[in-house]
PDB file of C-alpha atoms in Angstrom:
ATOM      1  CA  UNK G 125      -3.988   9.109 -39.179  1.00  0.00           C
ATOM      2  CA  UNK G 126      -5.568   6.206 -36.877  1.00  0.00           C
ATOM      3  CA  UNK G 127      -5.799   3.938 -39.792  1.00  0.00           C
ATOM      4  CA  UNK G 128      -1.559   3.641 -38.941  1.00  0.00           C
ATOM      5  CA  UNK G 129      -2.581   1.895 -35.364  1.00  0.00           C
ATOM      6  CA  UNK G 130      -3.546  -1.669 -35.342  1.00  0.00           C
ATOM      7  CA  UNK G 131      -5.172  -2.230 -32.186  1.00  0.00           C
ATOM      8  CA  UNK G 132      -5.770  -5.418 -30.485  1.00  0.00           C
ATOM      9  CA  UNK G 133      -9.141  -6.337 -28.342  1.00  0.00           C
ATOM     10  CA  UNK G 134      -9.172  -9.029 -25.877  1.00  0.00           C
ATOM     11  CA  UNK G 135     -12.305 -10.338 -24.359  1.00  0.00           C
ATOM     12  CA  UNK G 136     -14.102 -13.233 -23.235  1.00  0.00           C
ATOM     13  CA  UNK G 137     -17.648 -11.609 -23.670  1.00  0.00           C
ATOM     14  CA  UNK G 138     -17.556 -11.472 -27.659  1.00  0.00           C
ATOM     15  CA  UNK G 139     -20.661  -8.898 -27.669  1.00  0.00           C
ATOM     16  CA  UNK G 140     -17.850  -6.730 -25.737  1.00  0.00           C
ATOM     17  CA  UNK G 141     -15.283  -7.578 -28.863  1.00  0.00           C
ATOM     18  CA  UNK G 142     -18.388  -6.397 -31.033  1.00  0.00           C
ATOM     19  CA  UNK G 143     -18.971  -3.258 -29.710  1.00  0.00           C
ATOM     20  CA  UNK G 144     -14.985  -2.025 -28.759  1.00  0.00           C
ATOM     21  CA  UNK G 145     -14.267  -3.153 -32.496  1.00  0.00           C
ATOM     22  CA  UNK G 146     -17.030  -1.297 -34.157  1.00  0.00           C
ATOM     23  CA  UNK G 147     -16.404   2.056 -32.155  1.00  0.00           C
ATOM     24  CA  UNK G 148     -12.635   1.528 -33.012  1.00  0.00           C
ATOM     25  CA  UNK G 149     -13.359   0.950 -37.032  1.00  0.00           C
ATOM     26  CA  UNK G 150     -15.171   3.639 -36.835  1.00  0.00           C
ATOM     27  CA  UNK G 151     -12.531   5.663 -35.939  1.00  0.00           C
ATOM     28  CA  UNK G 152     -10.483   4.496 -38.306  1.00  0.00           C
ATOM     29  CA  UNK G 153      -8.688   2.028 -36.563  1.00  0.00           C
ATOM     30  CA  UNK G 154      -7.211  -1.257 -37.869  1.00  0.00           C
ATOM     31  CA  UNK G 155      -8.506  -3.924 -35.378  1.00  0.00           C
ATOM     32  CA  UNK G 156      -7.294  -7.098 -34.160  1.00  0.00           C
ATOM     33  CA  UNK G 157     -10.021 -10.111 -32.011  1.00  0.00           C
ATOM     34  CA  UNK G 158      -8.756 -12.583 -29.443  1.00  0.00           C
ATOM     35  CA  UNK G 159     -10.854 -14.391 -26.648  1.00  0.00           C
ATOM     36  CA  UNK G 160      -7.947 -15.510 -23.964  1.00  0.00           C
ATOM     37  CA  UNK G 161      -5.146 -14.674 -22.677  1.00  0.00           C
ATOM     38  CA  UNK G 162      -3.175 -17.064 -24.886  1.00  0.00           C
ATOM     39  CA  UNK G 163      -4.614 -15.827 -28.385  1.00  0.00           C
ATOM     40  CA  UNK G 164      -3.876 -12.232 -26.884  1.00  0.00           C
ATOM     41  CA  UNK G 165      -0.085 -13.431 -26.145  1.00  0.00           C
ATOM     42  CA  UNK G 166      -0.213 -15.352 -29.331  1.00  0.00           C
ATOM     43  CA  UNK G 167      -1.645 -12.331 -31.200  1.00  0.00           C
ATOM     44  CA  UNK G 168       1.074  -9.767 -29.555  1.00  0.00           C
ATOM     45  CA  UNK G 169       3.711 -11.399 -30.944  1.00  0.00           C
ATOM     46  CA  UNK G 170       2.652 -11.974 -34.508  1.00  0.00           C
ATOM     47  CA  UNK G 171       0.510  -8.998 -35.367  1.00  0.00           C
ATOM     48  CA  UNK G 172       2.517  -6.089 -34.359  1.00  0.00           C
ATOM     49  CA  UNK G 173      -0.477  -4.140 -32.567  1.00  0.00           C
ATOM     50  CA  UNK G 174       0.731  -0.678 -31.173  1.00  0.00           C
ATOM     51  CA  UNK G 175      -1.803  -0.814 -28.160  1.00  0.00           C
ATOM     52  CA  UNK G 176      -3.468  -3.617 -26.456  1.00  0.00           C
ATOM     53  CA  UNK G 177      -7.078  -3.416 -24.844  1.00  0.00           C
ATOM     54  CA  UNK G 178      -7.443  -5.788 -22.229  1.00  0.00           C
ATOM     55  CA  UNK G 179     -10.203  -7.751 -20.066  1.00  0.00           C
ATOM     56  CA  UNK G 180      -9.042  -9.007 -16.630  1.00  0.00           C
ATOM     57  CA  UNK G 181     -11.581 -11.962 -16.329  1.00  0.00           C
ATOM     58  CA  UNK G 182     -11.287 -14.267 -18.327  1.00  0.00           C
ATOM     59  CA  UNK G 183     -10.536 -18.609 -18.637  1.00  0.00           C
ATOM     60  CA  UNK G 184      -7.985 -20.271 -19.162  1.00  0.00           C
ATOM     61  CA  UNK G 185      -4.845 -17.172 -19.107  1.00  0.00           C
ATOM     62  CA  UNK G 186      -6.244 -14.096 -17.297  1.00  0.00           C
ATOM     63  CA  UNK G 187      -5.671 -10.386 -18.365  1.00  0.00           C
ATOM     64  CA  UNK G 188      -3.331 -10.363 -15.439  1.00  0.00           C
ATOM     65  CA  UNK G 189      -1.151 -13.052 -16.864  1.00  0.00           C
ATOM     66  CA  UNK G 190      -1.469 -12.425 -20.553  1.00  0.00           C
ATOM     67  CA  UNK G 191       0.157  -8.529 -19.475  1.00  0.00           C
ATOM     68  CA  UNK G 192       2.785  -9.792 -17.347  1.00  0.00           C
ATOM     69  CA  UNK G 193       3.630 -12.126 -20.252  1.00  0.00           C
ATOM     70  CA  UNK G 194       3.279  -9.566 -23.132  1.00  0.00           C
ATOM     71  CA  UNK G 195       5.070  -7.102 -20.769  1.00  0.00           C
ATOM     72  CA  UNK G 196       8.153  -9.885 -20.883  1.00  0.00           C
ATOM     73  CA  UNK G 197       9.253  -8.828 -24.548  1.00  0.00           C
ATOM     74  CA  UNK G 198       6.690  -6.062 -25.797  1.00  0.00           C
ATOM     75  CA  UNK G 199       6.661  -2.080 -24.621  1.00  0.00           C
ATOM     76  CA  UNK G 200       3.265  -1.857 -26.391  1.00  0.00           C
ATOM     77  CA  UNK G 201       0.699   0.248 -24.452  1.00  0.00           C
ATOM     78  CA  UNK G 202      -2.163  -1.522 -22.749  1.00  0.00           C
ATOM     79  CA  UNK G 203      -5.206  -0.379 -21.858  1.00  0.00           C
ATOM     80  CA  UNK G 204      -7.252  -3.008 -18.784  1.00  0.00           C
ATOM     81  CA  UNK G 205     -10.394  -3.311 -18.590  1.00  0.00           C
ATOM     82  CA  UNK G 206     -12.595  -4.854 -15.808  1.00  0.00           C
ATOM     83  CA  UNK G 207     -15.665  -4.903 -14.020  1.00  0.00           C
ATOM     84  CA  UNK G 208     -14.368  -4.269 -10.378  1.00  0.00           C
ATOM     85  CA  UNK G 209     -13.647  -0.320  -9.267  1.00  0.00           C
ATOM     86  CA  UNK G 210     -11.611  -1.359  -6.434  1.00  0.00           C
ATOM     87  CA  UNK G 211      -8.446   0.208  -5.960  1.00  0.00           C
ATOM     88  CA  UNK G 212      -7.022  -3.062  -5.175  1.00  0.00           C
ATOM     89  CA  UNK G 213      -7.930  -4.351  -8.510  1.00  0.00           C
ATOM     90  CA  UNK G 214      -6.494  -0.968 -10.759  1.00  0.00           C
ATOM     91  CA  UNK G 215      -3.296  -1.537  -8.439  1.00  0.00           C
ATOM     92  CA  UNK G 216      -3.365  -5.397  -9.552  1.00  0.00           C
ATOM     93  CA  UNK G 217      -3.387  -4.401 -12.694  1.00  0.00           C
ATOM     94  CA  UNK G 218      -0.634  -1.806 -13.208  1.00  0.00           C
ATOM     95  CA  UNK G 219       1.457  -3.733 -11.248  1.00  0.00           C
ATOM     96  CA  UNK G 220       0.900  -6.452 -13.941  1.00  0.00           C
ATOM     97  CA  UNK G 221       2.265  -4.173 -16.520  1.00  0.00           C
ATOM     98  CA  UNK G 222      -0.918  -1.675 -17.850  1.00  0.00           C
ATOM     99  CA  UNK G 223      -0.791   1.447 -18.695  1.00  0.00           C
ATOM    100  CA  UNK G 224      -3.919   2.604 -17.863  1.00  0.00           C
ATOM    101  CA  UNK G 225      -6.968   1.281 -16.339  1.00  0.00           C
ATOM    102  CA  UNK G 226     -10.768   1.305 -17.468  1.00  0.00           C
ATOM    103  CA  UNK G 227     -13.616   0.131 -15.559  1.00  0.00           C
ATOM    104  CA  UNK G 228     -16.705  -1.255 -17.147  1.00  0.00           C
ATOM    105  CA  UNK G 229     -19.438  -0.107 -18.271  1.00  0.00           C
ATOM    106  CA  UNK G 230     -17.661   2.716 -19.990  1.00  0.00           C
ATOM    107  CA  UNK G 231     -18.773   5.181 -22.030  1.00  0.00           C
ATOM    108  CA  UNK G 232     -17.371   5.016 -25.918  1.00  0.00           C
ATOM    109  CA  UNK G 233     -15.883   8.089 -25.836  1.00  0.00           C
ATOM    110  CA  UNK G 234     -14.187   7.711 -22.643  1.00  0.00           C
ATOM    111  CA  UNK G 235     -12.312   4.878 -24.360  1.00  0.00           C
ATOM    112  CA  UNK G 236     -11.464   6.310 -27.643  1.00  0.00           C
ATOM    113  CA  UNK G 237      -9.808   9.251 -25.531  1.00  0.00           C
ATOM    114  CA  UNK G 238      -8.178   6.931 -23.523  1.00  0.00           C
ATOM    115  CA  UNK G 239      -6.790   5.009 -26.714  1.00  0.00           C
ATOM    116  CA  UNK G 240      -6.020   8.136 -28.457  1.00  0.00           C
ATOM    117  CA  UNK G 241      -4.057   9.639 -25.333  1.00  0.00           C
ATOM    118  CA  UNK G 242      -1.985   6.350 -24.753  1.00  0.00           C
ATOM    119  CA  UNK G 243      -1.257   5.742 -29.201  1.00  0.00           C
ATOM    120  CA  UNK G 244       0.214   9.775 -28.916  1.00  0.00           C
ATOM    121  CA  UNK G 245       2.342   9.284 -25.699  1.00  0.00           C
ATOM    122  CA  UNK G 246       3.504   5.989 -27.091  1.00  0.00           C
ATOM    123  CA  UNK G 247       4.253   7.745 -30.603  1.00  0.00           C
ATOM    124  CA  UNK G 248       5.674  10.754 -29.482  1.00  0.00           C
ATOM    125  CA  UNK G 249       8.236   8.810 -27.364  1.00  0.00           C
ATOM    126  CA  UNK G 250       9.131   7.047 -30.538  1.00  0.00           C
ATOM    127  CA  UNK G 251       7.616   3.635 -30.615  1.00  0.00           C
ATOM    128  CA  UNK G 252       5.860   3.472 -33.128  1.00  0.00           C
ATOM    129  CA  UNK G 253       8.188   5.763 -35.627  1.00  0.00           C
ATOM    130  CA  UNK G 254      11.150   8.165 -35.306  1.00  0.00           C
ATOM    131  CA  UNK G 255      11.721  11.144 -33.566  1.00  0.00           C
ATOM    132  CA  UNK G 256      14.592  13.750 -33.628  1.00  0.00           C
ATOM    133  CA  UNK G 257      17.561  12.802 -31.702  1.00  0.00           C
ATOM    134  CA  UNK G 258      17.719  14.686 -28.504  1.00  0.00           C
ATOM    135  CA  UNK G 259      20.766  14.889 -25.540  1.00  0.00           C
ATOM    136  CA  UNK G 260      21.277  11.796 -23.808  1.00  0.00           C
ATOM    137  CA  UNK G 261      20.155  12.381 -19.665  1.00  0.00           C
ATOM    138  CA  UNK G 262      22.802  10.955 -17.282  1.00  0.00           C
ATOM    139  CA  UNK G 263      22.269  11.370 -13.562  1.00  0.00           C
ATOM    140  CA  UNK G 264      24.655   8.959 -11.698  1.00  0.00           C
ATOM    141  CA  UNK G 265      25.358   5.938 -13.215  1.00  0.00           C
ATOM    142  CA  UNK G 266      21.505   5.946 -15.109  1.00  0.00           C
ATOM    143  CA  UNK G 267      21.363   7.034 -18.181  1.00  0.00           C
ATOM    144  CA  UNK G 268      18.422   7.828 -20.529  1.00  0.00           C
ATOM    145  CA  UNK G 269      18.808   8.293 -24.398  1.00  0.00           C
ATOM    146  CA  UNK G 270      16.295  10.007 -25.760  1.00  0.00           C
ATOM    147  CA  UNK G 271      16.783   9.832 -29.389  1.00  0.00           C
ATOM    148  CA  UNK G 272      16.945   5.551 -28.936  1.00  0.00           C
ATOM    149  CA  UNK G 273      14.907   5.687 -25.928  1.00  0.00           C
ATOM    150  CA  UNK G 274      17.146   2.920 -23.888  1.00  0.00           C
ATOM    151  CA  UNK G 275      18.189   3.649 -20.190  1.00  0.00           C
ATOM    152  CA  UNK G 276      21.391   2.170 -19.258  1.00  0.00           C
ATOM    153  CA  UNK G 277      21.701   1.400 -15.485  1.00  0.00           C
ATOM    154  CA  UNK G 278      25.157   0.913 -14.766  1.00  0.00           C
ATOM    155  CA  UNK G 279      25.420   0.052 -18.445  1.00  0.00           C
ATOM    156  CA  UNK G 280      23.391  -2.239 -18.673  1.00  0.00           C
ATOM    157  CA  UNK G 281      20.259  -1.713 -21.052  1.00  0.00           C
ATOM    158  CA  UNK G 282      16.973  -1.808 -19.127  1.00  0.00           C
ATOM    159  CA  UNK G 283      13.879  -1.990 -21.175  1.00  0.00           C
ATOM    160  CA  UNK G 284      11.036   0.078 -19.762  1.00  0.00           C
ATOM    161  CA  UNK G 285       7.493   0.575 -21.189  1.00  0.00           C
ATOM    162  CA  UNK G 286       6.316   4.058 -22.904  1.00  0.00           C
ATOM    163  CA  UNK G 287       4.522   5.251 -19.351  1.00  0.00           C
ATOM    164  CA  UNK G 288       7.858   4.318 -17.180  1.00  0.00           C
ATOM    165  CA  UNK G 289      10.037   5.924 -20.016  1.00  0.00           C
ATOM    166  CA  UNK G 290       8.294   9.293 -19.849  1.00  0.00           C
ATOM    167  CA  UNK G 291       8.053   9.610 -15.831  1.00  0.00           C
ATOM    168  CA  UNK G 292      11.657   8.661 -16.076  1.00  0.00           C
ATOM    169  CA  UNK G 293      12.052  11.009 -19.172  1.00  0.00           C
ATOM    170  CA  UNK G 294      10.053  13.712 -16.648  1.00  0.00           C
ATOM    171  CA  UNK G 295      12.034  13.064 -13.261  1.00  0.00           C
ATOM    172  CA  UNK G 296      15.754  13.119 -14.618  1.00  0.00           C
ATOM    173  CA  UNK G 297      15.157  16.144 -16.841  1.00  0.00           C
ATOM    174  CA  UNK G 298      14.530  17.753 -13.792  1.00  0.00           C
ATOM    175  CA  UNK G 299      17.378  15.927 -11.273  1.00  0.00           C
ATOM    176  CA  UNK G 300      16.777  17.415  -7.527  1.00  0.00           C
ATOM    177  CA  UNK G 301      13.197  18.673  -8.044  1.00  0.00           C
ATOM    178  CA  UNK G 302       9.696  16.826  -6.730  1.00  0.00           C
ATOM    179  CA  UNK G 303       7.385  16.231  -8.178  1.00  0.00           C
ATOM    180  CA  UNK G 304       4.133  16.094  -6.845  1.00  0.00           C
ATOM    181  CA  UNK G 305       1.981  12.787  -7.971  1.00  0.00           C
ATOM    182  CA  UNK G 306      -0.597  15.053  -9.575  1.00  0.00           C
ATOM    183  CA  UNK G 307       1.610  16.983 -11.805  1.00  0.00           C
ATOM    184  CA  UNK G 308       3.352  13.618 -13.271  1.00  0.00           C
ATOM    185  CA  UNK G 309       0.411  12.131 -13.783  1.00  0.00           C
ATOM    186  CA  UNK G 310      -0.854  15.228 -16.170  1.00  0.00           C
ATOM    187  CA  UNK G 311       2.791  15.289 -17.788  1.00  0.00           C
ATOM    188  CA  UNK G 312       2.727  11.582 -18.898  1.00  0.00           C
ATOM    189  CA  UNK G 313      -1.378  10.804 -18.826  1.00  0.00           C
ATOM    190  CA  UNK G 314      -1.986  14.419 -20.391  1.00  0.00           C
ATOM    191  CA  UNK G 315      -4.828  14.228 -18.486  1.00  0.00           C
ATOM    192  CA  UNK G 316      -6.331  15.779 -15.601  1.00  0.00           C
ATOM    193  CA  UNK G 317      -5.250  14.172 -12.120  1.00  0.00           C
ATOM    194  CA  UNK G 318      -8.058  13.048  -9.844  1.00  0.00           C
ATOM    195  CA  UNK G 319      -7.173  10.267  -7.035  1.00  0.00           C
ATOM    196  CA  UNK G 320      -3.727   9.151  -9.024  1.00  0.00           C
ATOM    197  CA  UNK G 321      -1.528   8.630  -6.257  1.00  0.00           C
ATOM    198  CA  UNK G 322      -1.871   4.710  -6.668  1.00  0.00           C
ATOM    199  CA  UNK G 323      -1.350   4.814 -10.236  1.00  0.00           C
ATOM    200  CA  UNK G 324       1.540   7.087  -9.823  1.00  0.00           C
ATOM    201  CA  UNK G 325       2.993   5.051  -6.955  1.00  0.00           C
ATOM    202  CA  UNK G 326       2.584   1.537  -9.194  1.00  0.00           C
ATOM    203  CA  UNK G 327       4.664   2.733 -12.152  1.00  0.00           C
ATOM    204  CA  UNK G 328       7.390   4.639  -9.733  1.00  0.00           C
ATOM    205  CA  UNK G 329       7.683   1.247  -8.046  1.00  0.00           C
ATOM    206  CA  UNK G 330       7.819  -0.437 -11.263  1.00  0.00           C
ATOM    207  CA  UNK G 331      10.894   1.556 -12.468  1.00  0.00           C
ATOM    208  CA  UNK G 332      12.624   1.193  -9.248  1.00  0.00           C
ATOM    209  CA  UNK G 333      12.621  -2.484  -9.656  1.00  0.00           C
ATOM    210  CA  UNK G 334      14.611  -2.120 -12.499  1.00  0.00           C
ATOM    211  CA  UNK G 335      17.065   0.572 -11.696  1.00  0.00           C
ATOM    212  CA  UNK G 336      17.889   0.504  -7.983  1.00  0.00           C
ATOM    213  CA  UNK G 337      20.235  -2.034  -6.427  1.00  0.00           C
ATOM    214  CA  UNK G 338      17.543  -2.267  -3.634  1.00  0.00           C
ATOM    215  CA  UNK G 339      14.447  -1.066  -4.426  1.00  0.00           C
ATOM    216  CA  UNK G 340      13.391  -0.585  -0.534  1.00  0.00           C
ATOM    217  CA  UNK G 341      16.835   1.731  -0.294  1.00  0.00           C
ATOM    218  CA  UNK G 342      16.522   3.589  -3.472  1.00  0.00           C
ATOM    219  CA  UNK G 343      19.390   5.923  -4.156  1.00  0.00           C
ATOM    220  CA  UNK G 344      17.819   7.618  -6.977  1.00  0.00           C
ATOM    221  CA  UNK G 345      14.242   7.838  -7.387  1.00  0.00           C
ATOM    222  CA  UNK G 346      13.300   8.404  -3.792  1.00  0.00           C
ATOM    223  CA  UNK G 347      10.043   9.782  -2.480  1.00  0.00           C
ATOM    224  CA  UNK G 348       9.710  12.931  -0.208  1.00  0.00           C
ATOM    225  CA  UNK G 349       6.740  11.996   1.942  1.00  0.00           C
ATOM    226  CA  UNK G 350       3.401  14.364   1.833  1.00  0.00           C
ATOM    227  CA  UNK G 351       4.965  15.966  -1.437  1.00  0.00           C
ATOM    228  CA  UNK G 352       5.680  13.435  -4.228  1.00  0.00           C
ATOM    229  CA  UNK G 353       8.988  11.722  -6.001  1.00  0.00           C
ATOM    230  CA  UNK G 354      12.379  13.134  -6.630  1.00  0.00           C
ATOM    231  CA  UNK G 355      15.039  11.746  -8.931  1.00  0.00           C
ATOM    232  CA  UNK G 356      18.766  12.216  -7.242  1.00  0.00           C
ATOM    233  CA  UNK G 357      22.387  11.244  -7.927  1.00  0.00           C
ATOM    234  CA  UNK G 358      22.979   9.203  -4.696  1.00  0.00           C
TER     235      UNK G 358
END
């Protein structure tokens, strides 16, 4: 039921709180307010949201920076919003930590699919409550447990958010195949892919960071130019 999700709404423009709020309620959403970037952080860590919607402009602690310092201890989904289309500015963004990327004006129902899309990929990999234990996934020295949903590089537990975990999840299921950027992007967006291949690219290099001895050598998530990505044991 979406009266389980508490979702958290941060923006400077409180008519814009007003209106994301309502539509939420309405759905049956439990709904948290914050104006900054600090009340956001502040907010993260005290009222347990399971996703985050997030305005890039804003005083004092930007979107940009509240993300980058939610991302620091919290897996929680979050959904940016912003005025600006550019590419430059979605790439900002996901690079910042989002999981997804909105531009304004939206339409209402474009969000609430967007929210209810991220809130079922985050629960189904077992955020928000349990799942069945499944096989642990070891390729190499990286190894993905999918019943705890920790990856252990080199034994050493990484923590990744629910969008790297399931491209992860998707790539070393499937050790030695490539995948294009399209087809991840449907597996872990369950959506339909249209101009992804900077989203894609954002969270591959995101996971990289934090698996690969030197991210501009991987030796396991490599790309295979003009097709897509490929996860390998070196």
């Amino acid at each position: 039921m979406a009266d389980t999700y508490r979702i958290l709404v941060v923006d400077d423009d409180f008519s814009i709180v007003h209106i994301i709020e309502t539509a939420l309620k309405q759905a049956g959403y439990q709904v948290l307010t914050a104006h900054d970037g600090e009340a956001a952080c502040h907010l993260a860590d005290t009222g347990n949201p399971q996703l985050i919607i997030m305005d890039v402009m804003m005083p004092h602690c930007n979107g940009l920076l509240a993300t980058m310092r939610i991302r620091k201890n919290h897996n929680v989904p979050i959904l940016m919003l912003s005025a600006k289309a550019e590419g430059s500015d979605r790439v900002l963004g996901l690079e910042a930590g989002a999981d997804d990327y909105l531009v304004k004006p939206f339409y209402q129902q474009e969000l609430l699919a967007r929210v209810k899309a991220l809130l079922r990929r985050y629960d189904a990999l077992g955020s928000i409550r349990e799942t069945q234990s499944q096989d642990e996934i070891r390729v190499g020295d990286i190894s993905l447990n999918t019943s705890t949903k920790q990856l252990l590089v080199r034994g050493e537990a990484v923590r990744l958010t629910s969008t790297e975990y399931k491209i992860l999840q998707v790539l070393m299921a499937n050790p030695g195949r490539v995948f294009p950027a399209e087809e991840i992007y449907e597996r872990v967006w369950d959506s339909e892919a249209y101009a992804v291949e900077n989203t894609v690219m954002v969270h591959i290099s995101r996971i990289r960071e934090k698996l690969e001895l030197n991210p501009r050598k991987p030796e396991y998530l490599k790309v295979v130019w003009g097709i897509g990505y490929v996860f390998e044991a070196p």
